[in-house]
Short mmCIF file of C-alpha atoms in Angstrom, two decimals:
data_model
loop_
_atom_site.label_atom_id
_atom_site.label_comp_id
_atom_site.label_asym_id
_atom_site.label_seq_id
_atom_site.Cartn_x
_atom_site.Cartn_y
_atom_site.Cartn_z
CA MET A 1 30.56 56.63 243.96
CA ARG A 2 33.43 55.79 246.23
CA ALA A 3 33.83 52.36 247.76
CA ALA A 4 33.13 52.02 251.45
CA ALA A 5 36.30 52.84 253.33
CA ARG A 6 37.50 50.84 256.23
CA SER A 7 37.86 53.02 259.30
CA VAL A 8 39.70 52.89 262.56
CA LEU A 9 38.43 53.93 265.94
CA TYR A 10 40.16 56.76 267.68
CA PRO A 11 42.25 55.74 270.62
CA PRO A 12 40.21 55.86 273.81
CA VAL A 13 42.67 58.34 275.31
CA MET A 14 42.07 60.92 272.63
CA ALA A 15 40.75 64.18 274.05
CA PRO A 16 37.53 65.60 272.51
CA PRO A 17 39.30 68.86 271.48
CA ASP A 18 41.48 66.81 269.09
CA LEU A 19 38.46 65.35 267.41
CA GLN A 20 36.75 68.79 267.23
CA ARG A 21 39.85 70.36 265.72
CA LEU A 22 40.01 67.73 262.95
CA LEU A 23 36.28 67.98 262.33
CA THR A 24 36.53 71.76 261.94
CA ILE A 25 39.27 71.41 259.36
CA VAL A 26 37.29 68.86 257.38
CA LEU A 27 34.16 71.06 257.51
CA GLU A 28 36.18 74.08 256.30
CA THR A 29 37.67 72.01 253.46
CA ARG A 30 34.14 70.84 252.58
CA SER A 31 32.99 74.47 252.33
CA PHE A 32 35.74 75.18 249.77
CA ILE A 33 34.92 71.96 247.83
CA ALA A 34 31.24 72.95 247.72
CA ARG A 35 31.82 76.21 245.88
CA PRO A 36 29.72 76.19 242.67
CA GLU A 37 32.47 77.85 240.62
CA ASN A 38 35.05 75.09 241.32
CA ASP A 39 36.84 73.43 238.45
CA PHE A 40 36.94 69.66 238.88
CA ARG A 41 38.70 68.79 235.60
CA ASP A 42 41.90 67.27 237.15
CA SER A 43 40.17 65.55 240.08
CA ARG A 44 38.47 62.16 240.33
CA TRP A 45 35.16 63.90 241.05
CA ARG A 46 32.75 64.94 238.30
CA ASP A 47 31.40 67.88 240.21
CA SER A 48 30.78 69.63 243.54
CA LYS A 49 27.96 67.27 244.47
CA GLU A 50 30.14 64.17 244.20
CA ALA A 51 32.98 65.80 246.11
CA THR A 52 30.78 67.10 248.95
CA GLN A 53 29.19 63.67 249.32
CA GLU A 54 32.64 62.24 250.05
CA PHE A 55 33.38 64.99 252.59
CA ASP A 56 29.93 64.49 254.14
CA SER A 57 30.91 60.85 254.67
CA PHE A 58 34.14 61.97 256.36
CA VAL A 59 32.18 64.31 258.62
CA SER A 60 29.72 61.63 259.57
CA GLU A 61 32.48 59.19 260.50
CA LEU A 62 34.38 61.83 262.51
CA ARG A 63 31.18 62.69 264.41
CA SER A 64 30.89 59.02 265.25
CA GLY A 65 34.43 58.95 266.66
CA ILE A 66 35.88 57.18 263.66
CA LEU A 67 38.90 58.31 261.67
CA PRO A 68 38.07 57.76 257.99
CA GLU A 69 40.78 55.65 256.37
CA ASN A 70 40.82 57.68 253.16
CA LEU A 71 40.77 61.14 254.82
CA ALA A 72 44.57 61.57 254.82
CA ALA A 73 44.65 61.08 251.05
CA GLU A 74 42.63 64.26 250.56
CA PHE A 75 45.27 66.32 252.40
CA ALA A 76 48.19 64.81 250.49
CA PRO A 77 50.06 66.21 247.50
CA ALA A 78 48.30 65.59 244.15
CA SER A 79 45.01 64.75 245.86
CA SER A 80 41.76 65.55 244.13
CA THR A 81 41.22 68.27 246.76
CA GLN A 82 44.53 69.88 245.90
CA GLU A 83 43.79 69.71 242.18
CA VAL A 84 40.43 71.45 242.66
CA SER A 85 42.05 74.08 244.88
CA ILE A 86 44.71 74.90 242.26
CA ASN A 87 42.20 74.98 239.39
CA SER A 88 39.72 77.04 241.39
CA GLY A 89 41.91 79.72 242.93
CA TRP A 90 42.04 78.64 246.61
CA ALA A 91 45.39 76.80 246.61
CA LEU A 92 46.89 79.01 249.36
CA GLU A 93 43.89 78.32 251.57
CA PHE A 94 44.30 74.63 250.91
CA VAL A 95 47.99 74.82 252.01
CA ASN A 96 46.81 76.32 255.27
CA LEU A 97 44.22 73.54 255.71
CA VAL A 98 46.91 70.91 255.03
CA GLU A 99 49.19 72.45 257.69
CA ARG A 100 46.37 72.53 260.20
CA TYR A 101 45.36 68.95 259.30
CA GLY A 102 48.92 67.75 259.90
CA LYS A 103 49.12 69.44 263.26
CA ALA A 104 45.71 67.96 264.32
CA ILE A 105 46.73 64.44 263.27
CA ASN A 106 50.14 64.73 264.93
CA SER A 107 48.49 65.86 268.18
CA MET A 108 46.47 62.67 268.21
CA ALA A 109 49.53 60.38 267.86
CA PRO A 110 50.50 58.53 271.01
CA CYS A 111 53.54 60.01 272.76
#
């Protein structure tokens, strides 16, 4: 079980479409992580249930307007999500999700 992550509130000037865009990416990533045929051997998760619980936590925080502190780590090189994607045959799809995640996060940065 993962330790409770500290979170930060989104800036009050953030537009709802930015939040929705990020939430959509996290939900899509969760759908890949939830695949029963995934191989979790090189990740910190034991199985799909443990991994989806973490992503469910991210979704819940995002829906509350909170940016989960550990979310960025799952879209970074050598993350557990990347390891599962490589071992399970959806690495190219993960690269696409990482690119979209980066664009979503960058659009939320203050100018």
